[in-house]
Tab-separated table of C-alpha atoms in Angstrom:
chain	number	residue	atom	x	y	z
A	708	MET	CA	106.487	110.332	118.419
A	709	PRO	CA	105.277	112.982	115.926
A	710	PHE	CA	102.639	112.030	113.378
A	711	ASN	CA	101.741	113.672	110.091
A	712	ILE	CA	98.033	114.324	110.546
A	713	TYR	CA	95.855	116.973	108.962
A	714	GLN	CA	92.768	119.017	109.641
A	715	PRO	CA	89.680	118.416	107.494
A	716	ASP	CA	88.564	120.874	104.849
A	717	PRO	CA	86.131	123.289	106.527
A	718	GLY	CA	82.578	124.055	105.495
A	719	GLN	CA	80.405	122.320	102.948
A	720	ILE	CA	82.317	119.922	100.707
A	721	ASP	CA	81.456	119.970	97.012
A	722	PRO	CA	79.342	116.848	96.255
A	723	LYS	CA	81.622	116.043	93.299
A	724	TYR	CA	84.172	114.746	95.821
A	725	ASN	CA	81.769	112.211	97.366
A	726	LEU	CA	82.613	108.562	96.842
A	727	ASP	CA	79.954	106.539	95.058
A	728	SER	CA	77.638	105.242	97.806
A	729	ARG	CA	77.120	101.978	95.912
A	730	PHE	CA	80.775	101.024	96.356
A	731	LEU	CA	81.486	102.940	99.560
A	732	TYR	CA	82.412	100.032	101.810
A	733	LYS	CA	84.624	98.345	99.202
A	734	ASN	CA	86.546	101.579	98.649
A	735	LEU	CA	86.987	102.176	102.387
A	736	GLU	CA	88.177	98.598	102.836
A	737	LYS	CA	90.754	99.122	100.071
A	738	PHE	CA	92.017	102.420	101.500
A	739	PHE	CA	92.452	101.151	105.047
A	740	SER	CA	93.881	97.664	104.613
A	741	PRO	CA	96.172	98.759	106.142
A	742	GLY	CA	95.707	102.498	106.401
A	743	PRO	CA	97.962	105.390	107.352
A	744	VAL	CA	97.984	107.192	110.674
A	745	SER	CA	94.939	109.418	110.436
A	746	ALA	CA	93.175	111.854	112.748
A	747	ILE	CA	89.899	112.510	114.484
A	748	PHE	CA	89.115	116.230	114.473
A	749	ASN	CA	86.993	117.662	117.297
A	750	THR	CA	84.916	120.358	115.588
A	751	LYS	CA	84.193	122.073	118.919
A	752	SER	CA	87.745	122.317	120.318
A	753	SER	CA	89.659	121.999	116.985
A	754	GLN	CA	91.872	119.330	118.594
A	755	LEU	CA	93.322	116.466	116.580
A	756	LEU	CA	93.528	112.892	117.871
A	757	PRO	CA	96.021	110.677	115.952
A	758	VAL	CA	94.556	107.236	115.242
A	759	SER	CA	95.073	104.313	112.905
A	760	VAL	CA	92.360	102.051	111.552
A	761	ASP	CA	92.557	98.758	113.451
A	762	GLY	CA	89.626	97.119	111.711
A	763	LEU	CA	86.757	97.722	109.316
A	764	GLU	CA	83.592	95.642	109.022
A	765	ALA	CA	80.372	96.341	107.182
A	766	LYS	CA	78.157	95.653	110.224
A	767	THR	CA	80.212	96.959	113.155
A	768	GLY	CA	81.986	99.839	111.396
A	769	PHE	CA	85.458	101.257	111.987
A	770	LYS	CA	87.740	100.352	114.890
A	771	PHE	CA	90.504	102.820	115.754
A	772	LYS	CA	93.713	102.475	117.710
A	773	VAL	CA	94.796	105.670	119.468
A	774	GLU	CA	98.349	106.468	118.370
A	775	GLU	CA	98.934	109.335	120.774
A	776	ALA	CA	96.562	109.834	123.697
A	777	PRO	CA	95.648	113.457	124.566
A	778	LYS	CA	96.554	114.724	128.050
A	779	ASN	CA	92.915	115.035	129.070
A	780	GLY	CA	91.855	111.727	127.558
A	781	VAL	CA	89.441	111.049	124.728
A	782	HIS	CA	86.222	111.910	126.614
A	783	SER	CA	85.752	115.269	124.889
A	784	PHE	CA	86.093	113.628	121.482
A	785	LEU	CA	83.372	111.124	122.365
A	786	MET	CA	81.044	113.907	123.524
A	787	ASP	CA	81.568	116.447	120.711
A	788	PRO	CA	80.928	116.258	116.949
A	789	CYS	CA	84.005	114.874	115.189
A	790	ILE	CA	85.338	114.451	111.664
A	791	PHE	CA	87.642	111.630	110.591
A	792	VAL	CA	90.368	112.714	108.172
A	793	ALA	CA	93.102	110.677	106.452
A	794	GLY	CA	95.832	111.718	104.023
A	795	LEU	CA	95.930	109.111	101.264
A	796	ASP	CA	97.977	108.949	98.081
A	797	VAL	CA	94.790	109.582	96.118
A	798	GLY	CA	93.708	112.613	98.160
A	799	LYS	CA	92.312	113.689	101.514
A	800	LEU	CA	89.512	111.425	102.751
A	801	GLN	CA	87.110	112.740	105.381
A	802	PHE	CA	83.661	112.065	106.840
A	803	SER	CA	81.512	113.100	109.794
A	804	MET	CA	81.590	110.442	112.505
A	805	GLN	CA	78.370	108.825	113.726
A	806	GLY	CA	78.044	106.458	116.667
A	807	PHE	CA	81.511	107.361	117.949
A	808	ARG	CA	82.192	105.215	121.022
A	809	SER	CA	84.797	103.566	123.213
A	810	LEU	CA	85.156	99.761	123.277
A	811	ASP	CA	86.126	97.535	126.196
A	812	SER	CA	89.268	96.561	124.318
A	813	GLY	CA	90.546	100.131	124.573
A	814	LEU	CA	89.850	100.801	120.913
A	815	LEU	CA	87.504	103.461	119.590
A	816	ALA	CA	84.770	102.797	117.054
A	817	CYS	CA	82.241	104.513	114.814
A	818	ASP	CA	79.598	103.516	112.290
A	819	ILE	CA	80.266	103.155	108.569
A	820	PRO	CA	79.506	106.630	107.186
A	821	LYS	CA	76.809	107.231	104.608
A	822	GLU	CA	78.810	109.957	102.875
A	823	VAL	CA	82.584	110.166	102.368
A	824	ALA	CA	84.488	112.932	100.596
A	825	LEU	CA	87.751	112.181	98.804
A	826	ILE	CA	89.188	115.597	97.978
A	827	GLN	CA	91.548	115.751	95.027
A	828	ARG	CA	93.109	119.149	94.452
A	829	ARG	CA	94.292	118.634	90.890
A	830	GLU	CA	91.122	117.981	88.954
A	831	ASP	CA	92.832	117.724	85.579
A	832	PHE	CA	94.190	114.436	84.301
A	833	ARG	CA	97.359	113.191	86.004
A	834	VAL	CA	99.745	110.397	85.052
A	835	PRO	CA	102.351	108.484	87.096
A	836	ALA	CA	105.932	109.516	86.442
A	837	PRO	CA	107.913	107.259	84.085
A	838	PRO	CA	110.528	104.855	85.519
A	839	ASP	CA	113.269	107.128	84.236
A	840	ARG	CA	116.076	107.849	86.694
A	841	ALA	CA	117.298	110.732	84.544
A	842	PHE	CA	113.937	112.537	84.859
A	843	LYS	CA	113.914	114.803	87.919
A	844	ALA	CA	112.618	118.033	89.370
A	845	LEU	CA	114.908	120.695	90.801
A	846	ILE	CA	113.555	123.025	93.446
A	847	TYR	CA	115.650	126.124	94.145
A	848	PHE	CA	115.575	127.787	97.562
A	849	SER	CA	118.341	130.372	97.216
A	850	VAL	CA	121.696	130.829	95.486
A	851	GLY	CA	123.603	127.559	95.804
A	852	LYS	CA	120.742	125.764	97.568
A	853	GLU	CA	118.557	123.338	95.688
A	854	MET	CA	116.753	120.033	96.190
A	855	ILE	CA	116.122	117.162	93.824
A	856	ALA	CA	112.580	115.898	94.346
A	857	ASP	CA	111.275	112.519	93.209
A	858	ILE	CA	108.278	112.943	90.906
A	859	VAL	CA	105.241	110.800	91.767
A	860	ASP	CA	102.868	112.047	89.084
A	861	ILE	CA	102.282	115.052	86.841
A	862	SER	CA	99.254	116.744	85.314
A	863	ASP	CA	98.720	119.681	82.971
A	864	LYS	CA	98.970	122.199	85.798
A	865	GLY	CA	100.369	120.346	88.788
A	866	ILE	CA	102.861	117.843	90.109
A	867	GLN	CA	103.241	115.572	93.149
A	868	PHE	CA	106.620	114.989	94.800
A	869	ASP	CA	107.979	112.383	97.175
A	870	ILE	CA	110.331	114.178	99.586
A	871	ARG	CA	112.382	113.077	102.566
A	872	LEU	CA	110.738	114.203	105.797
A	873	GLY	CA	112.667	117.158	107.233
A	874	ALA	CA	114.525	117.906	103.993
A	875	THR	CA	112.941	121.351	103.931
A	876	GLU	CA	110.225	123.317	105.677
A	877	LEU	CA	106.839	122.444	104.209
A	878	GLU	CA	103.707	124.527	104.512
A	879	VAL	CA	100.501	124.634	102.465
A	880	GLY	CA	100.470	127.878	100.491
A	881	LYS	CA	104.256	128.209	100.346
A	882	ILE	CA	105.620	129.163	96.920
A	883	TRP	CA	108.739	127.658	95.373
A	884	THR	CA	110.181	129.881	92.630
A	885	GLY	CA	112.482	129.067	89.744
A	886	CYS	CA	111.844	125.308	89.613
A	887	THR	CA	112.657	123.164	86.573
A	888	LEU	CA	112.058	119.695	85.188
A	889	GLU	CA	115.234	118.130	83.837
A	890	ARG	CA	116.397	115.121	81.906
A	891	LEU	CA	120.133	114.815	81.286
A	892	GLN	CA	121.130	118.089	79.546
A	893	ALA	CA	117.580	119.180	78.691
A	894	ARG	CA	115.445	121.305	80.981
A	895	THR	CA	112.176	123.173	80.953
A	896	ALA	CA	111.811	126.902	81.389
A	897	LYS	CA	111.752	127.934	85.050
A	898	PHE	CA	108.354	127.813	86.744
A	899	ASP	CA	106.884	128.582	90.156
A	900	LEU	CA	104.932	126.108	92.299
A	901	ILE	CA	102.544	126.621	95.197
A	902	ILE	CA	102.141	123.817	97.749
A	903	ARG	CA	98.522	122.664	97.887
A	904	SER	CA	98.735	119.502	99.999
A	905	ILE	CA	101.118	117.653	102.308
A	906	ARG	CA	100.532	114.110	103.499
A	907	PRO	CA	102.581	111.160	104.726
A	908	SER	CA	103.873	108.556	102.314
A	909	LEU	CA	102.137	105.190	102.587
A	910	LEU	CA	105.390	103.457	101.691
A	911	GLU	CA	107.927	105.025	104.078
A	912	GLU	CA	107.413	106.858	107.358
A	913	SER	CA	110.500	108.955	106.656
A	914	ARG	CA	109.000	110.535	103.519
A	915	VAL	CA	106.083	112.799	102.646
A	916	ARG	CA	104.009	113.451	99.543
A	917	VAL	CA	103.747	117.088	98.484
A	918	GLY	CA	101.156	118.160	95.927
A	919	CYS	CA	101.928	121.382	94.047
A	920	GLU	CA	100.183	123.523	91.455
A	921	LEU	CA	101.737	125.833	88.866
A	922	HIS	CA	101.699	129.357	90.273
A	923	GLU	CA	101.031	132.135	87.762
A	924	PRO	CA	102.482	130.059	84.903
A	925	THR	CA	103.534	131.506	81.570
A	926	ARG	CA	102.161	130.085	78.338
A	927	LEU	CA	105.481	128.273	77.874
A	928	ASN	CA	105.209	126.729	81.379
A	929	GLU	CA	101.709	125.445	80.612
A	930	ASN	CA	102.723	124.087	77.205
A	931	GLU	CA	105.734	122.228	78.629
A	932	PHE	CA	103.675	120.633	81.413
A	933	VAL	CA	100.995	119.549	78.931
A	934	SER	CA	103.683	118.218	76.589
A	935	THR	CA	105.302	116.239	79.422
A	936	ARG	CA	102.052	114.766	80.656
A	937	THR	CA	100.912	113.895	77.114
A	938	ALA	CA	104.263	112.340	76.204
A	939	ILE	CA	104.268	110.086	79.279
A	940	GLN	CA	100.676	108.993	78.786
A	941	SER	CA	101.060	108.380	75.047
A	942	SER	CA	104.260	106.373	75.505
A	943	ARG	CA	102.698	104.266	78.252
A	944	VAL	CA	99.650	103.484	76.099
A	945	ASN	CA	101.910	102.552	73.185
A	946	ARG	CA	104.206	100.509	75.450
A	947	ARG	CA	107.168	102.761	74.749
A	948	ILE	CA	107.416	104.292	78.215
A	949	ASN	CA	111.237	104.084	78.238
A	950	TYR	CA	111.264	106.491	75.299
A	951	TRP	CA	108.641	108.947	76.580
A	952	TYR	CA	111.062	111.877	76.318
A	953	GLN	CA	111.142	111.609	72.517
A	954	GLU	CA	107.674	113.135	72.430
A	955	ALA	CA	108.222	115.877	75.036
A	956	SER	CA	108.714	119.337	73.519
A	957	TRP	CA	111.537	120.364	75.842
A	958	CYS	CA	113.679	117.220	75.748
């Protein structure tokens, strides 16, 4: 069975991504109750071991269930430095593993980390998409080929989609050109997107979350994204979310 697992970000992680150490355990408990299929990355061999979090306790640490055993077993992972990495809806969570060990039950375990990075690519303010079935994103691949993508959230310079797994080839760094946001007969100017992150959906195994950033946007592209994000946020605050489009410049 294939799993959607990802390599950690290499090198030194910017401290701004570190979770607050005062609330570290509570946040980890929230993220992994239950958690998605994640991975243990062997920094020496660059191999990935798919695991899921079987348990989490403040004193004994993490317990992992191996989802797909490697051909040569897990011994090399236990001997070499490893990084745990999980694709969450809120970003990519990763930490260096300490006290990594095998339990008699067949599970793996490690200590609660002292530092955890939660990497969020879009640093500007993002808002959840409105519950508006008429609001959609169209991604064009070639003449006569397009895909309607469900919008999860939108920010001033980026957008996150929920896409059916296998609907199209996904790769970080890939550029989609000529995309539009649409609502009924209204549509934005065409814009280009670059894929920045891909991770499994926590709600359905058959879907993936794809985070994109505006690629070389025009001033009009930027203004329409800001207008959309502002309109959604303002309408939600004023409890008029069903009429968000009345404040968007392109609708």
